[in-house]
């Protein structure tokens, strides 16, 4: 039983004073947890699992080239610095915002950025490449906050770092696997060529290059009437390999790819397509999610 987005958002999420930022209700979290476990069951063997915090090193993100492509989406952690007198006077003058100083942390805009820096620490890749399963609460300074666009949301990613063939085959294996996953959840979907929201006029060129070279695909699922990107399948070529000097076993620059799951969007898609009570969802969907 389909539910309108205008019904499901207030039923499942609570507004907490800022656009696109929500508290999650227990039923929302229950489905999120069970979906996370279902996704884990699709993990390939020999995958390293890491859970990242919602903040990451500013320098690491700068080195990754994020400011060239998406400066408009970045959030930086800023703090009051100095002795007690300086901080107290900044607060009491009411001008504390102008006294803030950028710290060494930014809010993670995607889960996979720390993986490449981590690999850079350990030398050459093994013959078979390396696989990761990572997750983080992500922040994006979105210009709009329509239903399903959150400023703060959880991203789960599977990442491959290896030869060009390993990175491409990893993505090719994941597209049918992700199709199978959403088919078990009885969600309507489409996999479409896509591009990232690159900054500025130069960004349009980067976006059309991404489409031409088939670097990004998205799985689009209707949430209410709006088709919404709930997963992405990304091939980075040697972007992170060159940036971090990552080498394959035979010394060539490594390539990478990642598959990203937008957890809140997937959970909203389940409620939007099957109704507000998970215990009334189709039996096969409940079985896939282990919702007895
Ligand atoms: P990408 O890195 O491809 O832009 O994002 C990966 C996934 O994160 C998307 O497919 C989507 O599911 C999720 N995501 C991206 N932006 C937002 C957003 O503004 N709100 C929510 N809820 N999820 C997002
Ligand atoms: Zn990624």
Short mmCIF file of C-alpha atoms and ligand atoms in Angstrom, two decimals:
data_model
loop_
_atom_site.label_atom_id
_atom_site.label_comp_id
_atom_site.label_asym_id
_atom_site.label_seq_id
_atom_site.Cartn_x
_atom_site.Cartn_y
_atom_site.Cartn_z
CA UNK A 1 0.00 0.00 0.00
CA UNK A 2 1.73 3.17 -1.23
CA UNK A 3 1.96 6.18 1.09
CA UNK A 4 2.43 9.81 0.03
CA UNK A 5 5.72 11.37 1.00
CA UNK A 6 3.79 14.14 2.80
CA UNK A 7 2.40 11.43 5.09
CA UNK A 8 5.48 9.31 5.65
CA UNK A 9 7.99 12.07 6.46
CA UNK A 10 6.10 13.45 9.51
CA UNK A 11 5.09 9.93 10.61
CA UNK A 12 8.67 8.64 10.65
CA UNK A 13 10.87 11.64 11.25
CA UNK A 14 10.74 14.60 13.63
CA UNK A 15 11.89 18.08 12.66
CA UNK A 16 14.46 19.48 15.04
CA UNK A 17 14.75 23.15 14.10
CA UNK A 18 16.87 22.99 10.94
CA UNK A 19 15.85 22.21 7.36
CA UNK A 20 16.84 18.72 6.20
CA UNK A 21 17.84 17.58 9.72
CA UNK A 22 15.62 15.01 11.44
CA UNK A 23 15.29 12.82 14.50
CA UNK A 24 14.48 9.23 13.56
CA UNK A 25 11.61 7.34 15.22
CA UNK A 26 12.11 3.76 16.53
CA UNK A 27 10.21 2.19 13.62
CA UNK A 28 12.41 4.07 11.12
CA UNK A 29 15.55 2.88 12.94
CA UNK A 30 14.28 -0.69 13.16
CA UNK A 31 13.92 -0.82 9.38
CA UNK A 32 17.28 0.93 8.91
CA UNK A 33 19.01 -1.65 11.14
CA UNK A 34 17.42 -4.60 9.36
CA UNK A 35 18.23 -3.12 5.95
CA UNK A 36 21.86 -2.67 7.07
CA UNK A 37 21.99 -6.34 8.03
CA UNK A 38 20.48 -7.36 4.68
CA UNK A 39 23.12 -5.29 2.85
CA UNK A 40 25.83 -6.96 4.97
CA UNK A 41 24.64 -10.34 3.73
CA UNK A 42 25.58 -9.23 0.18
CA UNK A 43 29.15 -8.30 1.22
CA UNK A 44 31.88 -10.09 -0.74
CA UNK A 45 34.35 -12.30 1.16
CA UNK A 46 37.65 -10.75 2.31
CA UNK A 47 36.09 -7.30 2.68
CA UNK A 48 37.41 -5.11 5.51
CA UNK A 49 34.67 -3.44 7.53
CA UNK A 50 35.17 0.04 9.03
CA UNK A 51 32.72 2.44 10.67
CA UNK A 52 33.77 6.06 10.39
CA UNK A 53 32.67 8.97 12.59
CA UNK A 54 30.74 11.88 11.04
CA UNK A 55 33.89 14.03 10.96
CA UNK A 56 37.12 13.56 9.05
CA UNK A 57 40.47 15.25 8.52
CA UNK A 58 40.16 18.54 6.63
CA UNK A 59 43.58 18.04 5.09
CA UNK A 60 42.66 14.57 3.88
CA UNK A 61 39.60 15.94 2.09
CA UNK A 62 41.57 18.86 0.63
CA UNK A 63 44.18 16.41 -0.72
CA UNK A 64 41.34 14.32 -2.21
CA UNK A 65 40.39 17.28 -4.43
CA UNK A 66 36.94 17.78 -2.87
CA UNK A 67 37.24 21.58 -2.96
CA UNK A 68 37.86 21.52 -6.73
CA UNK A 69 34.65 19.62 -7.39
CA UNK A 70 32.14 20.25 -4.57
CA UNK A 71 33.16 23.27 -2.43
CA UNK A 72 29.46 24.29 -2.21
CA UNK A 73 28.51 21.07 -0.39
CA UNK A 74 31.23 21.06 2.27
CA UNK A 75 30.69 21.73 5.96
CA UNK A 76 33.70 22.58 8.13
CA UNK A 77 33.86 22.25 11.92
CA UNK A 78 34.65 25.67 13.41
CA UNK A 79 35.39 26.33 17.07
CA UNK A 80 36.02 29.21 19.46
CA UNK A 81 39.67 29.38 20.38
CA UNK A 82 41.75 31.33 22.89
CA UNK A 83 41.77 31.83 26.64
CA UNK A 84 38.68 32.09 28.85
CA UNK A 85 38.49 35.87 28.51
CA UNK A 86 38.64 35.81 24.73
CA UNK A 87 35.98 33.12 24.42
CA UNK A 88 33.71 34.72 27.04
CA UNK A 89 33.87 38.13 25.36
CA UNK A 90 33.14 36.58 21.93
CA UNK A 91 30.05 34.87 23.36
CA UNK A 92 28.83 37.84 25.42
CA UNK A 93 29.32 40.38 22.61
CA UNK A 94 26.94 38.30 20.51
CA UNK A 95 29.57 38.31 17.76
CA UNK A 96 30.84 34.79 18.40
CA UNK A 97 30.13 33.66 14.83
CA UNK A 98 32.71 36.07 13.45
CA UNK A 99 35.28 34.80 15.97
CA UNK A 100 35.00 31.15 14.93
CA UNK A 101 38.12 29.46 13.59
CA UNK A 102 38.14 26.50 11.22
CA UNK A 103 39.38 23.39 13.03
CA UNK A 104 41.30 20.54 11.43
CA UNK A 105 37.99 18.68 10.92
CA UNK A 106 35.32 18.75 8.24
CA UNK A 107 32.00 16.89 8.18
CA UNK A 108 32.35 13.75 6.05
CA UNK A 109 30.59 14.37 2.70
CA UNK A 110 30.82 10.66 1.70
CA UNK A 111 31.96 7.52 3.48
CA UNK A 112 34.77 6.39 1.19
CA UNK A 113 37.31 9.28 1.30
CA UNK A 114 39.38 7.99 4.26
CA UNK A 115 39.85 4.57 2.60
CA UNK A 116 42.35 5.79 -0.01
CA UNK A 117 44.46 7.63 2.57
CA UNK A 118 44.40 4.50 4.70
CA UNK A 119 45.67 2.40 1.79
CA UNK A 120 48.43 4.97 1.12
CA UNK A 121 49.89 4.12 4.56
CA UNK A 122 50.43 0.44 3.81
CA UNK A 123 52.32 0.32 0.50
CA UNK A 124 51.42 -1.77 -2.56
CA UNK A 125 48.10 -3.52 -2.95
CA UNK A 126 47.92 -7.32 -2.87
CA UNK A 127 47.41 -9.13 -6.23
CA UNK A 128 43.67 -9.39 -5.66
CA UNK A 129 43.29 -5.68 -4.76
CA UNK A 130 41.50 -4.59 -1.60
CA UNK A 131 37.81 -4.40 -0.68
CA UNK A 132 36.22 -2.27 2.02
CA UNK A 133 32.78 -1.95 3.60
CA UNK A 134 32.51 1.51 5.16
CA UNK A 135 29.80 3.69 6.65
CA UNK A 136 29.46 7.19 8.05
CA UNK A 137 26.94 9.88 8.87
CA UNK A 138 27.46 12.32 5.98
CA UNK A 139 26.76 16.03 5.67
CA UNK A 140 26.09 18.00 2.51
CA UNK A 141 25.26 21.69 2.47
CA UNK A 142 22.27 21.21 0.18
CA UNK A 143 20.60 24.27 -1.35
CA UNK A 144 17.14 22.69 -1.05
CA UNK A 145 15.44 20.43 1.49
CA UNK A 146 12.64 18.74 -0.44
CA UNK A 147 11.43 15.36 0.83
CA UNK A 148 14.24 12.81 0.74
CA UNK A 149 16.99 15.44 0.59
CA UNK A 150 18.61 15.50 4.00
CA UNK A 151 21.60 17.58 5.04
CA UNK A 152 22.69 14.79 7.38
CA UNK A 153 22.25 11.17 6.30
CA UNK A 154 23.93 7.77 6.56
CA UNK A 155 25.94 6.38 3.71
CA UNK A 156 27.07 2.79 3.42
CA UNK A 157 29.69 2.03 0.79
CA UNK A 158 31.50 -0.95 -0.67
CA UNK A 159 34.84 0.11 -2.17
CA UNK A 160 37.38 -1.63 -4.41
CA UNK A 161 40.97 -0.45 -4.90
CA UNK A 162 42.97 -2.44 -7.44
CA UNK A 163 43.76 -2.74 -11.15
CA UNK A 164 41.42 -1.05 -13.68
CA UNK A 165 39.90 -4.47 -14.40
CA UNK A 166 39.35 -5.24 -10.71
CA UNK A 167 37.71 -1.84 -10.09
CA UNK A 168 35.46 -2.11 -13.15
CA UNK A 169 34.49 -5.73 -12.55
CA UNK A 170 33.67 -4.91 -8.92
CA UNK A 171 31.18 -2.29 -10.10
CA UNK A 172 29.83 -4.66 -12.78
CA UNK A 173 29.22 -7.35 -10.15
CA UNK A 174 27.47 -4.90 -7.85
CA UNK A 175 24.90 -3.55 -10.31
CA UNK A 176 23.03 -6.89 -10.74
CA UNK A 177 23.53 -7.65 -7.03
CA UNK A 178 21.90 -4.33 -6.09
CA UNK A 179 19.07 -5.02 -8.56
CA UNK A 180 18.48 -8.36 -6.88
CA UNK A 181 18.47 -6.69 -3.46
CA UNK A 182 15.80 -4.11 -4.38
CA UNK A 183 13.78 -6.74 -6.24
CA UNK A 184 13.65 -8.78 -3.02
CA UNK A 185 12.38 -5.61 -1.34
CA UNK A 186 9.73 -5.35 -4.08
CA UNK A 187 10.68 -1.77 -4.87
CA UNK A 188 10.22 -0.34 -8.38
CA UNK A 189 13.55 0.98 -9.71
CA UNK A 190 15.65 2.02 -12.67
CA UNK A 191 19.41 2.09 -13.11
CA UNK A 192 20.37 5.22 -15.04
CA UNK A 193 23.56 6.98 -16.17
CA UNK A 194 24.22 9.91 -13.82
CA UNK A 195 26.65 12.68 -12.94
CA UNK A 196 27.70 14.35 -9.70
CA UNK A 197 26.61 17.93 -8.85
CA UNK A 198 30.00 19.47 -9.75
CA UNK A 199 30.49 23.12 -8.80
CA UNK A 200 30.16 26.03 -11.21
CA UNK A 201 30.32 26.34 -14.97
CA UNK A 202 33.47 24.21 -15.25
CA UNK A 203 31.53 21.58 -13.38
CA UNK A 204 29.15 21.10 -16.30
CA UNK A 205 32.05 19.85 -18.38
CA UNK A 206 33.10 17.42 -15.65
CA UNK A 207 29.50 16.20 -15.40
CA UNK A 208 29.17 15.58 -19.15
CA UNK A 209 32.55 13.80 -19.20
CA UNK A 210 31.29 11.58 -16.38
CA UNK A 211 28.24 10.62 -18.44
CA UNK A 212 30.23 10.10 -21.67
CA UNK A 213 32.69 7.80 -19.93
CA UNK A 214 29.94 5.92 -18.02
CA UNK A 215 31.65 6.67 -14.70
CA UNK A 216 28.47 6.93 -12.61
CA UNK A 217 25.17 5.08 -12.51
CA UNK A 218 22.38 5.60 -10.02
CA UNK A 219 19.60 3.36 -8.84
CA UNK A 220 16.51 5.54 -8.85
CA UNK A 221 13.48 4.51 -6.78
CA UNK A 222 10.21 6.47 -6.48
CA UNK A 223 9.68 8.06 -3.07
CA UNK A 224 6.15 9.43 -3.34
CA UNK A 225 5.94 10.65 -6.94
CA UNK A 226 9.60 11.67 -7.19
CA UNK A 227 12.20 9.27 -8.60
CA UNK A 228 15.04 9.52 -6.08
CA UNK A 229 18.69 8.39 -6.29
CA UNK A 230 19.01 5.76 -3.56
CA UNK A 231 22.27 4.08 -4.60
CA UNK A 232 25.19 5.01 -6.82
CA UNK A 233 27.80 2.94 -8.67
CA UNK A 234 30.96 4.95 -9.25
CA UNK A 235 34.19 4.29 -11.18
CA UNK A 236 36.85 6.87 -10.23
CA UNK A 237 39.45 5.83 -12.84
CA UNK A 238 42.87 6.64 -11.27
CA UNK A 239 41.67 9.80 -9.44
CA UNK A 240 42.32 8.49 -5.92
CA UNK A 241 45.16 6.21 -7.08
CA UNK A 242 47.12 9.16 -8.50
CA UNK A 243 46.22 11.49 -5.64
CA UNK A 244 47.46 9.06 -2.99
CA UNK A 245 50.12 7.26 -5.13
CA UNK A 246 48.36 3.95 -4.66
CA UNK A 247 50.14 1.13 -6.50
CA UNK A 248 48.92 -2.26 -7.60
CA UNK A 249 51.04 -5.37 -6.99
CA UNK A 250 52.90 -4.81 -10.31
CA UNK A 251 53.62 -1.15 -9.53
CA UNK A 252 50.97 0.51 -11.74
CA UNK A 253 48.77 3.35 -10.42
CA UNK A 254 45.66 1.84 -8.83
CA UNK A 255 42.09 2.49 -9.94
CA UNK A 256 39.05 2.46 -7.65
CA UNK A 257 35.29 2.13 -7.62
CA UNK A 258 32.58 2.37 -5.00
CA UNK A 259 28.93 1.45 -4.52
CA UNK A 260 27.03 3.80 -2.20
CA UNK A 261 23.74 3.15 -0.41
CA UNK A 262 21.78 6.17 0.87
CA UNK A 263 20.27 4.54 3.96
CA UNK A 264 17.56 7.11 4.78
CA UNK A 265 16.38 7.24 1.19
CA UNK A 266 16.17 3.44 0.98
CA UNK A 267 14.22 3.31 4.25
CA UNK A 268 11.87 6.08 3.06
CA UNK A 269 11.43 4.21 -0.24
CA UNK A 270 10.35 1.09 1.67
CA UNK A 271 7.73 3.00 3.68
CA UNK A 272 6.57 5.01 0.64
CA UNK A 273 6.04 1.87 -1.45
CA UNK A 274 4.73 -0.57 1.19
CA UNK A 275 2.96 1.62 3.75
CA UNK A 276 3.58 2.89 7.27
CA UNK A 277 3.38 -0.42 9.16
CA UNK A 278 6.37 -2.72 8.38
CA UNK A 279 4.54 -5.68 9.96
CA UNK A 280 1.91 -5.34 7.20
CA UNK A 281 4.46 -5.33 4.35
CA UNK A 282 4.41 -8.17 1.78
CA UNK A 283 5.60 -11.46 3.31
CA UNK A 284 8.63 -11.74 1.00
CA UNK A 285 9.79 -8.23 1.94
CA UNK A 286 9.40 -8.99 5.65
CA UNK A 287 11.31 -12.22 5.15
CA UNK A 288 14.17 -10.46 3.33
CA UNK A 289 14.42 -7.97 6.20
CA UNK A 290 13.92 -10.63 8.89
CA UNK A 291 10.85 -8.72 10.09
CA UNK A 292 9.05 -11.65 11.62
P1 LIG B 1 26.51 10.23 -4.19
O1 LIG B 1 27.90 10.19 -3.62
O2 LIG B 1 26.32 9.29 -5.34
O3 LIG B 1 26.06 11.63 -4.48
O4 LIG B 1 25.56 9.75 -3.00
C1 LIG B 1 25.44 8.41 -2.66
C2 LIG B 1 24.06 8.17 -2.12
O5 LIG B 1 23.87 8.93 -0.93
C3 LIG B 1 22.94 8.63 -3.05
O6 LIG B 1 22.63 7.65 -4.02
C4 LIG B 1 21.81 8.87 -2.08
O7 LIG B 1 21.11 7.68 -1.80
C5 LIG B 1 22.52 9.33 -0.83
N1 LIG B 1 22.40 10.80 -0.78
C6 LIG B 1 23.09 11.72 -1.48
N2 LIG B 1 22.64 12.96 -1.18
C7 LIG B 1 21.64 12.81 -0.29
C8 LIG B 1 20.77 13.73 0.40
O8 LIG B 1 20.81 14.94 0.22
N3 LIG B 1 19.87 13.19 1.24
C9 LIG B 1 19.78 11.86 1.46
N4 LIG B 1 18.86 11.40 2.30
N5 LIG B 1 20.57 10.98 0.83
C10 LIG B 1 21.49 11.44 -0.04
ZN1 LIG B 2 32.52 6.47 -2.61
#
